[in-house]
XYZ file of N, CA and C in Angstrom:
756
model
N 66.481 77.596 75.835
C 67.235 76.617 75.031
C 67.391 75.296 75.788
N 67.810 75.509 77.567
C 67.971 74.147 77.561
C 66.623 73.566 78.103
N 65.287 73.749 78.068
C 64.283 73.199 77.875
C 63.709 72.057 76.868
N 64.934 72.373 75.651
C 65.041 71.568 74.211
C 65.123 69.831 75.249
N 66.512 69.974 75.853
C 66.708 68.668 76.751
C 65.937 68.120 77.971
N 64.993 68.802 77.939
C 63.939 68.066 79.618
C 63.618 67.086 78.716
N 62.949 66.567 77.688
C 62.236 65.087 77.693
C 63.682 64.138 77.965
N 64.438 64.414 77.368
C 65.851 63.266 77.166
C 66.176 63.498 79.120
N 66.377 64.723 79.603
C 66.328 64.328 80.791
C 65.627 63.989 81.425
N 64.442 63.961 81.783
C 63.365 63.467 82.652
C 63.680 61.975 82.099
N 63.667 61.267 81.126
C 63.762 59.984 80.557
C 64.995 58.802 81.406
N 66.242 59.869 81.637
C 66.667 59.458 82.328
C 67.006 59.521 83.410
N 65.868 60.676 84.002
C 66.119 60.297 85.722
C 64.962 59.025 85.928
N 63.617 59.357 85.095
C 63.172 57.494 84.813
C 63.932 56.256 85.106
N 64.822 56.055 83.844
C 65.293 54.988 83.877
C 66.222 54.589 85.130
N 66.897 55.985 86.121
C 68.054 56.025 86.790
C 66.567 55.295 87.972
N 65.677 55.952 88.419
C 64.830 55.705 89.134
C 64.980 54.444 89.482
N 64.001 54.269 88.245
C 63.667 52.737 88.249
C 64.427 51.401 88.416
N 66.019 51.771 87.796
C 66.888 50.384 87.921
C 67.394 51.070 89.479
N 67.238 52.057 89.797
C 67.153 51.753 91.596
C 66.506 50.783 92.600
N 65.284 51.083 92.171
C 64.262 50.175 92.614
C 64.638 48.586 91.856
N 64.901 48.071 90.887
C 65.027 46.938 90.836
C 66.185 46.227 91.727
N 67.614 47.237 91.740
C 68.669 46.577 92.599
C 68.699 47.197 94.274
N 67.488 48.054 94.960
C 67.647 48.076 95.685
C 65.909 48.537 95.836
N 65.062 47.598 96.035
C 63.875 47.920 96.405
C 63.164 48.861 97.883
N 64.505 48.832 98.617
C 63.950 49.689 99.860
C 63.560 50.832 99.505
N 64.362 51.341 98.221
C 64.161 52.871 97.572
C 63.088 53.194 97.213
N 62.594 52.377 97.285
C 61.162 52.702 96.504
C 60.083 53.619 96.296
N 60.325 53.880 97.670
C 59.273 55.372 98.195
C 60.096 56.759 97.625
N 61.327 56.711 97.946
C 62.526 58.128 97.409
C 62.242 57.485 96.306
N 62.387 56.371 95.548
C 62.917 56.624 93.794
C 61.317 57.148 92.966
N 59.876 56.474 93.695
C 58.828 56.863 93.127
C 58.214 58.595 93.866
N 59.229 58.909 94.804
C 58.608 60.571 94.899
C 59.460 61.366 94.184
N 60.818 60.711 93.907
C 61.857 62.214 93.209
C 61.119 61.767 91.379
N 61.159 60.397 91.242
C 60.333 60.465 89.888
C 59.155 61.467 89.572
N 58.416 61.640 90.335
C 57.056 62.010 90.101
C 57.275 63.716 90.542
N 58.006 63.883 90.868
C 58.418 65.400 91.316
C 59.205 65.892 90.354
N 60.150 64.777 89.631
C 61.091 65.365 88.363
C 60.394 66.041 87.036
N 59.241 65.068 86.834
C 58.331 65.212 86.059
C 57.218 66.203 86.207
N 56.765 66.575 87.163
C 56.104 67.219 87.387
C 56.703 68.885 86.932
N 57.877 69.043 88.174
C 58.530 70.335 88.055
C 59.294 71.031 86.614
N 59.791 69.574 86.057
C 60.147 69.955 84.281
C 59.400 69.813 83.627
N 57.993 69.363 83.611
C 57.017 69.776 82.779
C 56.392 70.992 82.805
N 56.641 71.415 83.954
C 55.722 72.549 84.084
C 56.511 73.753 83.514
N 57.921 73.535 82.965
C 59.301 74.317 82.899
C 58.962 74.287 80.931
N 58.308 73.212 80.459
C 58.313 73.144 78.843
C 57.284 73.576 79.260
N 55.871 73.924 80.136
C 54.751 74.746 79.668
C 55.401 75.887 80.470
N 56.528 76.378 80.102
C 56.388 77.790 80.461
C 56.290 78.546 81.751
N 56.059 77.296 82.734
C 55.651 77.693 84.229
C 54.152 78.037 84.366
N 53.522 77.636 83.343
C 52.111 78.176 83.152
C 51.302 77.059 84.081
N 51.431 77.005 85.800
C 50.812 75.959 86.269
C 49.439 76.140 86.148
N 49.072 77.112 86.051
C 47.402 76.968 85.539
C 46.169 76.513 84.702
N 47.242 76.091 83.988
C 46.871 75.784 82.585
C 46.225 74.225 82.447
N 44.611 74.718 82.481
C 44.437 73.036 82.330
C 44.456 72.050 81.682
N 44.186 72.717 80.102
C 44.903 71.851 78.665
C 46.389 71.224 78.985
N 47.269 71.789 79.548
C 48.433 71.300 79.607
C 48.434 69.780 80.662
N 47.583 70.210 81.865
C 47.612 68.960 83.077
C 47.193 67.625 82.212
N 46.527 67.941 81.662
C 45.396 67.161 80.478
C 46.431 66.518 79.463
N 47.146 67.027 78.883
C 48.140 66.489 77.807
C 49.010 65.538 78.538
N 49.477 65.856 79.982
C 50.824 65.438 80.789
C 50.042 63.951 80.927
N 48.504 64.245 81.251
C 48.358 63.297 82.332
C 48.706 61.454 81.879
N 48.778 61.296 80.817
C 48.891 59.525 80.474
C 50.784 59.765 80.366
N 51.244 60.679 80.747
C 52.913 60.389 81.176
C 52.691 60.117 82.362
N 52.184 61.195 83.138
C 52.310 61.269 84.625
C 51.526 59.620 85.045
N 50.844 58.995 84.822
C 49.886 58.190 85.411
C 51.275 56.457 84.792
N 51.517 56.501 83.891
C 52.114 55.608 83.239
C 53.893 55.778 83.819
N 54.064 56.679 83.848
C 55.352 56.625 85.147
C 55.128 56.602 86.425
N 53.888 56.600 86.768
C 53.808 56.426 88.607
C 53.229 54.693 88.323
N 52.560 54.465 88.074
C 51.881 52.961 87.313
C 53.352 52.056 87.338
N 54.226 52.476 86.092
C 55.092 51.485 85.943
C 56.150 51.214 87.259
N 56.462 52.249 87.827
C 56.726 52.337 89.547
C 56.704 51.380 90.354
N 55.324 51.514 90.666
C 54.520 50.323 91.467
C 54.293 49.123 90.736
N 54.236 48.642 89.241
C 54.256 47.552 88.228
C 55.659 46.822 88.475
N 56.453 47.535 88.647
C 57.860 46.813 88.732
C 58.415 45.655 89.791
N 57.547 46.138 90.814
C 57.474 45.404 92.279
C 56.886 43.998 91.930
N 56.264 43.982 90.458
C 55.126 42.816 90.669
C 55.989 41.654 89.453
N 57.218 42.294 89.142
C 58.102 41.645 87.757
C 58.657 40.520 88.634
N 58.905 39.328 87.986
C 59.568 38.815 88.498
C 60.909 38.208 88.291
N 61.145 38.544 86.996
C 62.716 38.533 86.482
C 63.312 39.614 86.059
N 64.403 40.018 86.521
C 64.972 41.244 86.000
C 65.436 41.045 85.220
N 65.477 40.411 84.183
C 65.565 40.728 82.250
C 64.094 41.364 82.076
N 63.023 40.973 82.399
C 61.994 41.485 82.406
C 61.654 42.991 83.018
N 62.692 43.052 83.965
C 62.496 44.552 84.411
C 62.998 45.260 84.043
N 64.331 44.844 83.336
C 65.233 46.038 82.614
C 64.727 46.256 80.931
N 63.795 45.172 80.726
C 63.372 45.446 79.372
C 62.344 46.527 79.389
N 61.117 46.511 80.592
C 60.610 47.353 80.867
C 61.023 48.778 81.219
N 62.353 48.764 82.076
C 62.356 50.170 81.897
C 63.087 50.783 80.532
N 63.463 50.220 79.772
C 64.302 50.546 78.704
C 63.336 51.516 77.389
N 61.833 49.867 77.199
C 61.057 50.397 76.142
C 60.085 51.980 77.285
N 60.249 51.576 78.398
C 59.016 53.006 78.540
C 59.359 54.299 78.890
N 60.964 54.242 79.668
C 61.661 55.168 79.244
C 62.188 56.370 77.897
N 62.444 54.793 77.106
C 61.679 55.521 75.853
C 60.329 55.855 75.152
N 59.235 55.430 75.727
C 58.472 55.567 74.848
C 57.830 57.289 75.704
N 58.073 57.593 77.173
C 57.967 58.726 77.815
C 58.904 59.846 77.378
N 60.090 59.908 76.635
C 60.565 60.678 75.712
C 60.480 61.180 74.425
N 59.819 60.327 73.787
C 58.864 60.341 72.552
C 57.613 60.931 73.090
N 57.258 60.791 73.641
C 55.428 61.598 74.322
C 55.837 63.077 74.821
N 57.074 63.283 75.650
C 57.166 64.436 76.014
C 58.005 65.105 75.252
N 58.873 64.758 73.891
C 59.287 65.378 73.174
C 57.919 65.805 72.028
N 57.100 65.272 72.246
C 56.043 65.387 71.366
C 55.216 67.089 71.952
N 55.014 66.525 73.115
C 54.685 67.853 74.031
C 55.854 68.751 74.436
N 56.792 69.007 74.082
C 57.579 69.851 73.780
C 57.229 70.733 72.342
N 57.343 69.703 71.046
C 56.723 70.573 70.018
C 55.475 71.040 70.181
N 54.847 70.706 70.931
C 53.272 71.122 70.718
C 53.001 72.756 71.414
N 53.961 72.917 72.733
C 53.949 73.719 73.021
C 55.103 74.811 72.637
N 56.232 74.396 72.619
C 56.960 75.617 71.678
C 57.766 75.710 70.694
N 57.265 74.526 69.804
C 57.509 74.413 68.637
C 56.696 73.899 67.562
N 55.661 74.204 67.439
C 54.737 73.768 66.903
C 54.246 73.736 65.214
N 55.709 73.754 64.278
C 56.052 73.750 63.210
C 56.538 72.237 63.349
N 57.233 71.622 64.297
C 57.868 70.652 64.302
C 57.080 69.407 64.929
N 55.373 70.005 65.260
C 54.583 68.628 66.211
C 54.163 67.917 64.891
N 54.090 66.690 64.686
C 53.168 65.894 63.900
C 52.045 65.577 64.401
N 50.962 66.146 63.283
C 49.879 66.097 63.981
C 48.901 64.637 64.550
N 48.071 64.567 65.448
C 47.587 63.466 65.849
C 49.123 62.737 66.702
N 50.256 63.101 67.212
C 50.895 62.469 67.666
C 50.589 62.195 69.223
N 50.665 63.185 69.936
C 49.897 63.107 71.693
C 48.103 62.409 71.626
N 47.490 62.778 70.314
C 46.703 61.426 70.836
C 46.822 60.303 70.505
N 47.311 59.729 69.403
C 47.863 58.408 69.615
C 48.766 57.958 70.745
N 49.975 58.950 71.412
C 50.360 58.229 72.110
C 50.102 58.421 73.396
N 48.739 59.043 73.857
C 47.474 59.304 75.011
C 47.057 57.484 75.089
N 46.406 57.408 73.838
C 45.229 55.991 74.049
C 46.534 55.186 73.953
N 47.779 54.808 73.584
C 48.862 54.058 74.182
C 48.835 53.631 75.608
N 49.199 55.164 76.012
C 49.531 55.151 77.073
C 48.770 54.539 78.423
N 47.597 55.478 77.639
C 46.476 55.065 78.627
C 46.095 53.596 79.409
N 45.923 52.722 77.924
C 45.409 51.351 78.123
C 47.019 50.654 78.494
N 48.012 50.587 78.399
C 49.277 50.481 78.895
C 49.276 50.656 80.615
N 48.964 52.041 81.086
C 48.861 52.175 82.093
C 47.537 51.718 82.848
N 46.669 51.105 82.499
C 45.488 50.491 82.876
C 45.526 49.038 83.340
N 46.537 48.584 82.407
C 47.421 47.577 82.335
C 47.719 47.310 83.688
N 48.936 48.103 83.700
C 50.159 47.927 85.029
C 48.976 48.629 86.671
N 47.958 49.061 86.121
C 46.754 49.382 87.135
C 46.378 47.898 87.744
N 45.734 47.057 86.696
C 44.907 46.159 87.088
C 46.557 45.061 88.022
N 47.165 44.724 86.850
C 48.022 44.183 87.912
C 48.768 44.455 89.031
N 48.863 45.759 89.489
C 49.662 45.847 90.912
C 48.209 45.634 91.974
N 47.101 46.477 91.940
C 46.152 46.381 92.645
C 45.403 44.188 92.524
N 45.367 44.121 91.592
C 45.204 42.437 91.991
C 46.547 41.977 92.686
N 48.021 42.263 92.661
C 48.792 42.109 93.121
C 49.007 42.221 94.277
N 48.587 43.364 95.056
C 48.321 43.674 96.100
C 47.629 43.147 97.029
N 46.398 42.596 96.363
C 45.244 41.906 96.620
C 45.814 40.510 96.797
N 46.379 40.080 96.271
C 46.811 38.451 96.334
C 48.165 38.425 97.511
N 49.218 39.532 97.058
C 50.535 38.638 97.848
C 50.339 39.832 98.800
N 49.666 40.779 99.212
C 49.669 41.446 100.699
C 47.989 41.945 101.531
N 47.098 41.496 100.839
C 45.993 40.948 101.040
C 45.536 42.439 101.565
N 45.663 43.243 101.168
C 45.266 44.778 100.969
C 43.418 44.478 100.728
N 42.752 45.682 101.489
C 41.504 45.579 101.089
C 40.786 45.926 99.929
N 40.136 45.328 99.454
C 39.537 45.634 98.005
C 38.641 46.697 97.796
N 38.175 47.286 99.232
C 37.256 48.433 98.888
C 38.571 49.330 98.771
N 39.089 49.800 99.148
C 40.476 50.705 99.463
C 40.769 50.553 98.106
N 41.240 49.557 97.244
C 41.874 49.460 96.215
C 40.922 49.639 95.150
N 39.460 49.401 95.407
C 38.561 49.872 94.430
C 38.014 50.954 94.191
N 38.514 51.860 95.246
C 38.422 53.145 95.049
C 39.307 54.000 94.166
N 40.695 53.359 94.472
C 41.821 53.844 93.483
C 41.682 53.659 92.122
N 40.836 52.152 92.206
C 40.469 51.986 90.962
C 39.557 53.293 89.710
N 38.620 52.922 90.493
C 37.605 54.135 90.335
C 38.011 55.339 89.597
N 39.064 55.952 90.999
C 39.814 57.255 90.388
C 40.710 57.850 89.010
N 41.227 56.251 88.992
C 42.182 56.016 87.675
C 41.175 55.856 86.820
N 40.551 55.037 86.515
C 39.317 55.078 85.573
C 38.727 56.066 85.358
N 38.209 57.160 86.082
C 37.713 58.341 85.677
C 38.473 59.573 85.325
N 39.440 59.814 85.372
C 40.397 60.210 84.903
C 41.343 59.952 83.647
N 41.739 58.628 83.912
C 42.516 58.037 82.345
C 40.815 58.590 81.237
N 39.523 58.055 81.449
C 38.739 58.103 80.512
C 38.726 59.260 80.173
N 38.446 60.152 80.945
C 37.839 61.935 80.881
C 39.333 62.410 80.237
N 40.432 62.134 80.371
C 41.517 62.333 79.844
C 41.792 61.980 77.788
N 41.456 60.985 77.651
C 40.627 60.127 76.508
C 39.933 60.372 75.722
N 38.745 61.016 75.895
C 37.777 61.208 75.516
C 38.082 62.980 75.238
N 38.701 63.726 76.040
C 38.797 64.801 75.905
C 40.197 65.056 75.058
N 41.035 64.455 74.448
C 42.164 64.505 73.750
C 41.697 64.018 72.727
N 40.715 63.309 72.752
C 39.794 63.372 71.363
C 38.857 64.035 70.680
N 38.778 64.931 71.298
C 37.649 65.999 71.059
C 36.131 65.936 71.370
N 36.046 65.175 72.260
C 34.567 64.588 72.422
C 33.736 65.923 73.236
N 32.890 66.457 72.845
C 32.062 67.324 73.860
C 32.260 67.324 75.002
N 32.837 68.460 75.862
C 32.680 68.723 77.096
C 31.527 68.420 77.998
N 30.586 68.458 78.032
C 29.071 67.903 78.227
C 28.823 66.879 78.487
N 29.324 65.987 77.590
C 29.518 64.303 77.245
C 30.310 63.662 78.116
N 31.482 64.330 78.219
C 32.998 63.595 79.030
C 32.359 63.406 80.396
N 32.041 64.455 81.390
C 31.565 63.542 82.599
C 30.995 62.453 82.677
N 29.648 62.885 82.558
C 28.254 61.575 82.784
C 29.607 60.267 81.657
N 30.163 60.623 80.737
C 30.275 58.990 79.958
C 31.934 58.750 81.046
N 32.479 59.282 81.925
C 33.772 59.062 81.807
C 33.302 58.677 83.517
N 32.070 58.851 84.325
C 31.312 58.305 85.388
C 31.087 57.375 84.992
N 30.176 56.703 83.987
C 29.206 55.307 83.545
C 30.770 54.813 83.065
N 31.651 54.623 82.192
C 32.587 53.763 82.416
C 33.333 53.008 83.440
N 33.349 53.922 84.600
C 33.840 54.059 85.981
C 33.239 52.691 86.412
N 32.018 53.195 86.454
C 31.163 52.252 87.180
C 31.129 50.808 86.535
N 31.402 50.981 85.299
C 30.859 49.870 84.455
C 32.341 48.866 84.733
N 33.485 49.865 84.872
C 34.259 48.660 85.083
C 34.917 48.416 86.425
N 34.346 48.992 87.701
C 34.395 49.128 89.024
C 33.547 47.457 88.829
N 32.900 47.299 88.334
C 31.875 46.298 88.707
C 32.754 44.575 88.096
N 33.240 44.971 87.040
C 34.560 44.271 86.117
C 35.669 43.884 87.470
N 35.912 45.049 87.716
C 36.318 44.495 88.737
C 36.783 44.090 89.896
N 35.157 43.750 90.600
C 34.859 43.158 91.613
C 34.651 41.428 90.775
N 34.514 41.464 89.879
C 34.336 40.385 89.015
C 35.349 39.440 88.996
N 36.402 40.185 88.656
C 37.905 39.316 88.337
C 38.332 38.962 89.521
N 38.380 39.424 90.650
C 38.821 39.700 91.949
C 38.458 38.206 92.490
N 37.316 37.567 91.984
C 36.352 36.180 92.619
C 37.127 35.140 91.640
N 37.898 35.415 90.962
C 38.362 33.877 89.981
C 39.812 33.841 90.769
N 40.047 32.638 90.942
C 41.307 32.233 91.444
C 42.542 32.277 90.390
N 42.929 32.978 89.672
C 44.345 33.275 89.090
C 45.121 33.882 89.367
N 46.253 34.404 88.547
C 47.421 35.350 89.132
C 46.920 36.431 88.918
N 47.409 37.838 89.496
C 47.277 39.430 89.256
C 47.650 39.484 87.591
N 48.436 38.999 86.954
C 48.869 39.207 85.816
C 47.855 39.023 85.017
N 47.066 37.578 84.833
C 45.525 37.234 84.145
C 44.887 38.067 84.747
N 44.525 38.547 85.733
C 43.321 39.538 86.181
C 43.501 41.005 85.346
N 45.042 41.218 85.806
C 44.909 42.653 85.205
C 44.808 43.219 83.591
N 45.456 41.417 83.249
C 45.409 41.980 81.396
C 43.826 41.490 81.367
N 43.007 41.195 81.874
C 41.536 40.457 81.674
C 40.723 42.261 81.749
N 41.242 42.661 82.542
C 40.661 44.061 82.846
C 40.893 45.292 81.845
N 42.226 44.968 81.434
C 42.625 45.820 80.797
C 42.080 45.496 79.300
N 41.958 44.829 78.794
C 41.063 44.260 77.808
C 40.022 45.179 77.560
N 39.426 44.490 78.594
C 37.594 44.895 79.277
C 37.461 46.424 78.676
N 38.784 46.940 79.418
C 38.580 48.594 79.551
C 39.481 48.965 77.958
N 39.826 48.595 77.314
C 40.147 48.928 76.004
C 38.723 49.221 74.678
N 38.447 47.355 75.524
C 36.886 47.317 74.010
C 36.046 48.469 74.946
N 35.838 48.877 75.807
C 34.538 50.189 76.357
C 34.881 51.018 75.957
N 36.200 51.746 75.944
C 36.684 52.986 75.913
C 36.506 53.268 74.151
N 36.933 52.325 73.423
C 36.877 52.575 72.527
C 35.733 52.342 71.596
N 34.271 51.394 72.056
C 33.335 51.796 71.767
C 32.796 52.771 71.870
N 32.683 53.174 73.266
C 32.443 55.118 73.187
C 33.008 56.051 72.108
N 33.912 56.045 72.052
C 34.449 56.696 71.302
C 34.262 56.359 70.056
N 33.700 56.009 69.605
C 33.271 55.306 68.183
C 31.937 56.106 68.257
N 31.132 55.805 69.439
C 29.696 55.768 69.308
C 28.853 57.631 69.336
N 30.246 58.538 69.889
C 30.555 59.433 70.133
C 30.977 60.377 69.110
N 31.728 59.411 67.905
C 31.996 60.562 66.798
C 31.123 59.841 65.501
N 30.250 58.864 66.302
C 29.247 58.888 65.142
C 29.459 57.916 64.182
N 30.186 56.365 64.350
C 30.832 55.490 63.701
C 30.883 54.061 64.550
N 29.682 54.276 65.732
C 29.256 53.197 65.680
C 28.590 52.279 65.328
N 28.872 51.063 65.034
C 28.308 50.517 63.757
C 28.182 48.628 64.236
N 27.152 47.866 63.953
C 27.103 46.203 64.101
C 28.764 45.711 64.258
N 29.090 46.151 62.921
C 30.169 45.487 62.702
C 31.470 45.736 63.482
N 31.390 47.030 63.619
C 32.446 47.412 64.930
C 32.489 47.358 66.119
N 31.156 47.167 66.575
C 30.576 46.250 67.790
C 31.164 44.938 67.605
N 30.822 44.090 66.886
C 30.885 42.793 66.513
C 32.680 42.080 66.674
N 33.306 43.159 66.190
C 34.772 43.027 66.077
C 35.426 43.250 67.255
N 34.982 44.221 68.220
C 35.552 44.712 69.469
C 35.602 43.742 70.323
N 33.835 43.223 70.329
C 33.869 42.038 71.494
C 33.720 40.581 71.202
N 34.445 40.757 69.841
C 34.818 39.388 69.169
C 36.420 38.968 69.732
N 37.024 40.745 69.269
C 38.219 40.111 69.650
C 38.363 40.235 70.965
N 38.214 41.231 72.163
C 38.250 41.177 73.311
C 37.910 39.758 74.351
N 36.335 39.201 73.781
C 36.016 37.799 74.521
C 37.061 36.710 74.025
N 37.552 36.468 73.197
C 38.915 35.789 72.129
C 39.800 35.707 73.122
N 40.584 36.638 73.276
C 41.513 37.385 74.099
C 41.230 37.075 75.265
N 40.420 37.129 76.251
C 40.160 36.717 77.631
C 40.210 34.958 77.517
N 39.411 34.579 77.107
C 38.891 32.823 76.246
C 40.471 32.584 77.145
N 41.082 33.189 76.004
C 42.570 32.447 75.522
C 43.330 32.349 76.782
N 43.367 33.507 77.610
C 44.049 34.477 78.226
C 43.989 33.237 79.177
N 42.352 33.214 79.761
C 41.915 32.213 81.012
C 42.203 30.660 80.648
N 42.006 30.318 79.855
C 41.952 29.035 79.302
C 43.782 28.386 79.548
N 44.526 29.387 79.401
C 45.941 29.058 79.289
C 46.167 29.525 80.682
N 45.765 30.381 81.472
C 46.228 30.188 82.825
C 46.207 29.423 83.755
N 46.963 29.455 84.473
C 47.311 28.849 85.753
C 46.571 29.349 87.107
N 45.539 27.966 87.121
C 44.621 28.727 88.249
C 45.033 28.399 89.674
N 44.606 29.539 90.561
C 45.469 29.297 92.019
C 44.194 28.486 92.679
């Protein structure tokens, strides 16, 4: 019964976390390991204790990646109206995802269906997001090495995708080799962004872009609904979106 309350609690040892770290940043390391340990250990408590279970790691993973993400994203805010707005909407929106995965696993009269993958590809490109900007962040105000950080890159990319692609039902077969060639394709993206003189913020939404229109051409091209025109629209609006993005920034 009281398993009913882990999403509402985990939500707010989140939020307790996080406005730690905004009014006292030394915490940072304790507030992002008891986070990621809270979550971990009460998720594994709504699957039952079933740590084996790899469908389940698979469902968690765009919570788990999007609460360690927003963590390290917070460091890079620079007004705290801005940080408390952030933890407010993702706090909630990680209680809605894991109350979702609550019904899915033991209540499953009460899941609406298609809900964990819509709020998977949310999450995902959200947390891809707060990816590109702490690592360009890093890169700019503590001059961290870029192979080091392009490896992390890498990792998150092949994972968020194979995560993606497999909550969509895409062939097992398929998900490696395509969730590798994305990897690569935007490992190379960016080493790209990394050479223009702007802020982490333009780099990382420039990336995150990038990695929205790929992910979701695959996945188009994958269930058989790729098409001119949906080509045409993706990197109509994506190049739009960058245009704009760069054109209005502030170059260093």
């Amino acid at each position: 019964m009281l398993n009913r309350f882990i999403p509402i609690f985990l939500s707010l040892i989140f939020f307790t976390g996080w406005e730690t770290i905004v009014f006292n940043p030394r915490y940072f390391f304790a507030a992002l390991a008891i986070i990621v340990a809270a979550l971990l250990f009460l998720a594994v408590k709504i699957n039952k204790l079933r740590v084996k279970d790899r469908d389940f790691w698979l469902l968690l993973t765009p919570c788990l990646f999007l609460v360690s993400l927003t963590t390290v994203f917070l460091l890079f805010l620079n007004y705290n109206w801005t940080k408390h707005l952030l933890i407010i909407l993702t706090a909630a929106a990680c209680y809605y995802f894991l109350n979702y995965l609550y019904n899915l696993i033991n209540r499953i009269t009460n899941y609406r269906p298609l809900s964990l993958e819509s709020a998977s590809s949310f999450f995902n490109v959200v947390s891809y997001l707060f990816l590109g900007v702490s690592v360009y962040g890093l890169i700019n105000l503590l001059n961290l090495s870029l192979w080091i950080l392009a490896l992390a890159v890498i990792a998150v990319t092949f994972i968020l995708t194979y995560q993606f692609f497999w909550i969509n039902k895409i062939d097992e077969n398929s998900i490696l080799s395509a969730s590798i060639l994305v990897s690569i394709i935007m490992i190379e993206f960016f080493w790209a962004l990394s050479i223009f003189p702007v802020s982490h913020f333009i780099s990382g939404l420039s990336l995150a872009i990038i990695y929205y229109v790929i992910i979701n051409l695959s996945l188009l091209h994958f269930i058989e609904k790729l098409n001119r025109k949906a080509v045409r629209l993706y990197l109509a609006v994506g190049l739009i979106c960058i245009f704009i993005i760069l054109l209005s920034a502030q170059w260093l």
